[in-house]
Short mmCIF file of C-alpha atoms and ligand atoms in Angstrom, two decimals:
data_model
loop_
_atom_site.label_atom_id
_atom_site.label_comp_id
_atom_site.label_asym_id
_atom_site.label_seq_id
_atom_site.Cartn_x
_atom_site.Cartn_y
_atom_site.Cartn_z
CA UNK N 27 114.60 -66.79 128.69
CA UNK N 28 111.33 -66.93 126.76
CA UNK N 29 109.85 -70.26 125.74
CA UNK N 30 110.52 -71.14 122.14
CA UNK N 31 108.64 -73.16 119.60
CA UNK N 32 111.41 -74.60 117.51
CA UNK N 33 110.61 -75.50 113.92
CA UNK N 34 113.92 -77.30 113.53
CA UNK N 35 115.85 -79.72 115.67
CA UNK N 36 118.94 -77.80 116.79
CA UNK N 37 120.90 -81.03 116.97
CA UNK N 38 120.56 -82.07 113.32
CA UNK N 39 119.11 -78.95 111.71
CA UNK N 40 116.24 -80.84 110.10
CA UNK N 41 112.60 -79.75 110.46
CA UNK N 42 110.37 -80.87 113.29
CA UNK N 43 106.99 -82.07 112.16
CA UNK N 44 105.20 -82.70 115.42
CA UNK N 45 105.08 -86.45 114.87
CA UNK N 46 104.14 -88.22 118.07
CA UNK N 47 106.83 -90.53 119.42
CA UNK N 48 109.45 -89.18 117.01
CA UNK N 49 110.08 -85.97 118.90
CA UNK N 50 111.07 -85.26 122.43
CA UNK N 51 112.13 -82.52 124.82
CA UNK N 52 115.81 -81.96 125.33
CA UNK N 53 117.06 -80.22 128.47
CA UNK N 54 119.64 -77.48 128.36
CA UNK N 55 121.89 -78.16 130.23
CA UNK N 56 121.50 -81.96 130.59
CA UNK N 57 118.81 -83.02 133.02
CA UNK N 58 121.19 -85.22 134.99
CA UNK N 59 122.94 -82.13 136.36
CA UNK N 60 119.82 -81.28 138.32
CA UNK N 61 118.98 -83.86 140.97
CA UNK N 62 115.38 -85.00 141.06
CA UNK N 63 115.10 -83.92 144.69
CA UNK N 64 115.62 -80.30 143.53
CA UNK N 65 113.16 -80.52 140.66
CA UNK N 66 110.18 -79.97 142.95
CA UNK N 67 107.98 -77.01 142.04
CA UNK N 68 108.74 -75.14 145.28
CA UNK N 69 112.40 -75.02 144.34
CA UNK N 70 111.49 -73.27 141.11
CA UNK N 71 114.49 -74.71 139.37
CA UNK N 72 113.56 -75.79 135.91
CA UNK N 73 115.99 -76.40 133.14
CA UNK N 74 115.33 -74.95 129.72
CA UNK N 75 113.88 -77.36 127.21
CA UNK N 76 113.92 -77.53 123.44
CA UNK N 77 111.94 -79.78 121.20
CA UNK N 78 114.19 -82.10 119.19
CA UNK N 79 114.10 -85.46 117.45
CA UNK N 80 114.11 -88.24 119.98
CA UNK N 81 116.80 -90.12 118.05
CA UNK N 82 119.06 -87.06 117.97
CA UNK N 83 118.56 -86.58 121.70
CA UNK N 84 119.16 -90.25 122.51
CA UNK N 85 122.43 -90.22 120.61
CA UNK N 86 123.79 -88.02 123.42
CA UNK N 87 122.44 -89.96 126.42
CA UNK N 88 125.49 -92.14 127.05
CA UNK N 89 127.89 -89.21 126.68
CA UNK N 90 125.78 -87.08 129.03
CA UNK N 91 125.79 -89.85 131.61
CA UNK N 92 129.56 -90.06 131.26
CA UNK N 93 129.93 -86.26 131.56
CA UNK N 94 127.84 -86.17 134.74
CA UNK N 95 129.54 -89.13 136.35
CA UNK N 96 132.97 -87.75 135.60
CA UNK N 97 132.09 -84.57 137.51
CA UNK N 98 130.01 -86.07 140.35
CA UNK N 99 133.02 -86.92 142.56
CA UNK N 100 133.67 -83.15 142.71
CA UNK N 101 130.06 -82.10 143.26
CA UNK N 102 129.90 -82.20 147.05
CA UNK N 103 130.07 -78.89 148.86
CA UNK N 104 127.03 -77.06 147.55
CA UNK N 105 123.30 -77.81 147.79
CA UNK N 106 122.92 -78.65 144.09
CA UNK N 107 126.14 -80.65 144.02
CA UNK N 108 125.32 -82.54 147.20
CA UNK N 109 121.91 -83.51 145.80
CA UNK N 110 123.46 -84.96 142.66
CA UNK N 111 126.08 -86.76 144.74
CA UNK N 112 123.42 -88.28 147.02
CA UNK N 113 121.46 -89.46 144.01
CA UNK N 114 124.59 -91.10 142.55
CA UNK N 115 125.33 -92.85 145.84
CA UNK N 116 121.75 -94.10 146.02
CA UNK N 117 121.81 -95.28 142.39
CA UNK N 118 125.04 -97.14 143.01
CA UNK N 119 123.59 -98.84 146.09
CA UNK N 120 120.62 -99.87 143.96
CA UNK N 121 123.02 -101.26 141.37
CA UNK N 122 122.10 -98.62 138.81
CA UNK N 123 124.61 -96.95 136.47
CA UNK N 124 127.43 -99.04 137.87
CA UNK N 125 129.16 -99.54 134.53
CA UNK N 126 129.62 -95.83 134.05
CA UNK N 127 130.88 -95.34 137.63
CA UNK N 128 133.42 -98.13 137.20
CA UNK N 129 134.49 -96.74 133.86
CA UNK N 130 135.22 -93.33 135.39
CA UNK N 131 136.99 -94.84 138.40
CA UNK N 132 139.25 -96.83 136.09
CA UNK N 133 140.23 -93.62 134.38
CA UNK N 134 141.55 -92.13 137.62
CA UNK N 135 145.24 -93.05 137.56
CA UNK N 136 147.65 -92.82 140.50
CA UNK N 137 150.56 -91.88 138.21
CA UNK N 138 151.30 -89.72 135.17
CA UNK N 139 153.91 -90.88 132.64
CA UNK N 140 155.22 -93.38 135.17
CA UNK N 141 155.60 -90.78 137.95
CA UNK N 142 153.59 -91.64 141.04
CA UNK N 143 151.40 -88.79 142.24
CA UNK N 144 151.24 -87.70 145.90
CA UNK N 145 148.87 -89.67 148.08
CA UNK N 146 145.23 -88.73 147.50
CA UNK N 147 145.93 -87.21 144.06
CA UNK N 148 144.87 -88.84 140.84
CA UNK N 149 145.26 -88.09 137.18
CA UNK N 150 141.96 -88.32 135.37
CA UNK N 151 142.61 -89.86 131.98
CA UNK N 152 139.17 -88.98 130.71
CA UNK N 153 137.51 -89.39 127.33
CA UNK N 154 137.76 -85.84 126.16
CA UNK N 155 135.88 -86.41 122.88
CA UNK N 156 132.78 -87.32 124.89
CA UNK N 157 133.14 -84.29 127.16
CA UNK N 158 133.67 -82.01 124.15
CA UNK N 159 130.57 -83.46 122.53
CA UNK N 160 128.39 -82.74 125.56
CA UNK N 161 129.84 -79.26 126.10
CA UNK N 162 129.29 -78.56 122.40
CA UNK N 163 125.68 -79.66 122.73
CA UNK N 164 125.11 -77.37 125.71
CA UNK N 165 126.59 -74.45 123.76
CA UNK N 166 124.45 -75.20 120.71
CA UNK N 167 121.37 -75.45 122.92
CA UNK N 168 122.10 -72.10 124.56
CA UNK N 169 122.72 -70.45 121.19
CA UNK N 170 119.42 -71.80 119.93
CA UNK N 171 117.59 -70.57 123.00
CA UNK N 172 119.15 -67.14 122.76
CA UNK N 173 119.18 -66.55 119.02
CA UNK N 174 117.04 -69.27 117.50
CA UNK N 175 120.05 -70.07 115.36
CA UNK N 176 121.63 -73.42 114.70
CA UNK N 177 125.33 -73.28 115.45
CA UNK N 178 127.80 -75.50 113.63
CA UNK N 179 130.85 -76.03 115.75
CA UNK N 180 134.40 -76.43 114.49
CA UNK N 181 136.09 -79.78 115.15
CA UNK N 182 138.01 -78.43 118.11
CA UNK N 183 136.32 -76.31 120.76
CA UNK N 184 139.15 -76.37 123.34
CA UNK N 185 137.21 -77.55 126.36
CA UNK N 186 138.91 -77.30 129.73
CA UNK N 187 137.61 -78.42 133.09
CA UNK N 188 138.63 -76.70 136.32
CA UNK N 189 137.82 -78.74 139.39
CA UNK N 190 137.25 -77.32 142.88
CA UNK N 191 140.61 -76.36 144.39
CA UNK N 192 142.30 -75.95 141.02
CA UNK N 193 143.19 -72.54 139.64
CA UNK N 194 141.18 -71.65 136.57
CA UNK N 195 143.13 -70.91 133.39
CA UNK N 196 144.44 -67.35 132.94
CA UNK N 197 142.14 -66.76 129.99
CA UNK N 198 139.15 -67.50 132.22
CA UNK N 199 140.27 -64.93 134.77
CA UNK N 200 140.87 -62.42 131.98
CA UNK N 201 137.47 -63.20 130.50
CA UNK N 202 135.58 -62.80 133.77
CA UNK N 203 137.37 -59.52 134.51
CA UNK N 204 137.40 -57.88 131.09
CA UNK N 205 134.97 -59.40 128.65
CA UNK N 206 131.60 -57.73 128.20
CA UNK N 207 128.43 -59.54 129.18
CA UNK N 208 126.88 -60.81 132.35
CA UNK N 209 126.41 -64.20 133.87
CA UNK N 210 123.31 -65.73 132.34
CA UNK N 211 122.49 -68.62 134.59
CA UNK N 212 118.92 -68.91 135.77
CA UNK N 213 119.31 -72.23 137.51
CA UNK N 214 120.52 -71.05 140.89
CA UNK N 215 123.45 -73.12 142.04
CA UNK N 216 123.00 -75.69 139.30
CA UNK N 217 124.20 -74.04 136.13
CA UNK N 218 125.37 -70.59 135.15
CA UNK N 219 127.16 -69.47 132.03
CA UNK N 220 128.73 -66.48 130.42
CA UNK N 221 129.54 -65.97 126.81
CA UNK N 222 131.43 -63.40 124.83
CA UNK N 223 133.11 -62.91 121.54
CA UNK N 224 136.65 -61.61 121.95
CA UNK N 225 139.00 -60.94 119.02
CA UNK N 226 137.15 -63.32 116.71
CA UNK N 227 137.02 -66.04 119.35
CA UNK N 228 133.88 -67.39 120.94
CA UNK N 229 134.53 -67.83 124.63
CA UNK N 230 132.15 -69.74 126.87
CA UNK N 231 132.46 -70.20 130.61
CA UNK N 232 130.09 -72.46 132.52
CA UNK N 233 129.75 -73.08 136.21
CA UNK N 234 128.21 -76.33 137.33
CA UNK N 235 126.88 -76.77 140.89
CA UNK N 236 128.98 -73.72 141.87
CA UNK N 237 131.85 -76.21 141.87
CA UNK N 238 133.19 -77.03 138.44
CA UNK N 239 134.22 -74.47 135.81
CA UNK N 240 134.14 -75.47 132.18
CA UNK N 241 135.51 -73.23 129.49
CA UNK N 242 135.32 -73.63 125.74
CA UNK N 243 136.80 -71.42 123.11
CA UNK N 244 136.76 -71.57 119.34
CA UNK N 245 137.36 -69.37 116.34
CA UNK N 246 134.62 -67.57 114.48
CA UNK N 247 134.18 -68.87 110.98
CA UNK N 248 131.87 -67.50 108.32
CA UNK N 249 129.42 -70.37 108.36
CA UNK N 250 128.83 -70.96 112.05
CA UNK N 251 125.17 -70.04 112.11
CA UNK N 252 122.20 -71.19 110.11
CA UNK N 253 119.29 -68.91 110.93
CA UNK N 254 115.94 -70.51 111.61
CA UNK N 255 112.82 -69.43 109.79
CA UNK N 256 111.21 -66.86 112.02
ZN1 ZN D 314 117.27 -83.97 114.92
#
């Protein structure tokens, strides 16, 4: 993907004016998905960045931390996932980000509707609005990078998470088999995605750390895109 010089912040749609301290670089996907140990130049993994307002970017920080920590327990098993896991373990030992870890752990319930789950299984009663918000941001960032267009998302983008060992939803299997388009990840083992428009529906599939599949799907409406000045 070619570097872009955005003239607008894709998060709020307002112009960027190059004011020092007011603007910042946003990473697409969130930086926390890529462990620092893999960010070395020799690994050649660099996330895409977009210039945005710092305040707009910061308004997502807590949700992105939640998103990452919710998925980290399932990260182990690949190089990129293991690196993120190790970093989380180290942070916890250093008493960093403990609140968010405890919050996620408290959301893992041993029973569903009063029925006790088999030993070792938990029901994750997660904060889906926060996950939807982060997934929506990633999608909007990718759309901006690809088309230099600001996407407005509908209220519901039907986000689903498939963890390692779970079967992905049927629509995902259909999408990967039949929908046009190729996988567009450039961040080997960290993040890959595929997008297509099928029967008036936008369908997005993302793969994080080669471990977790996230799908999002929403209807096309007439006013989804606001083109940037070119
Ligand atoms: Zn903004």
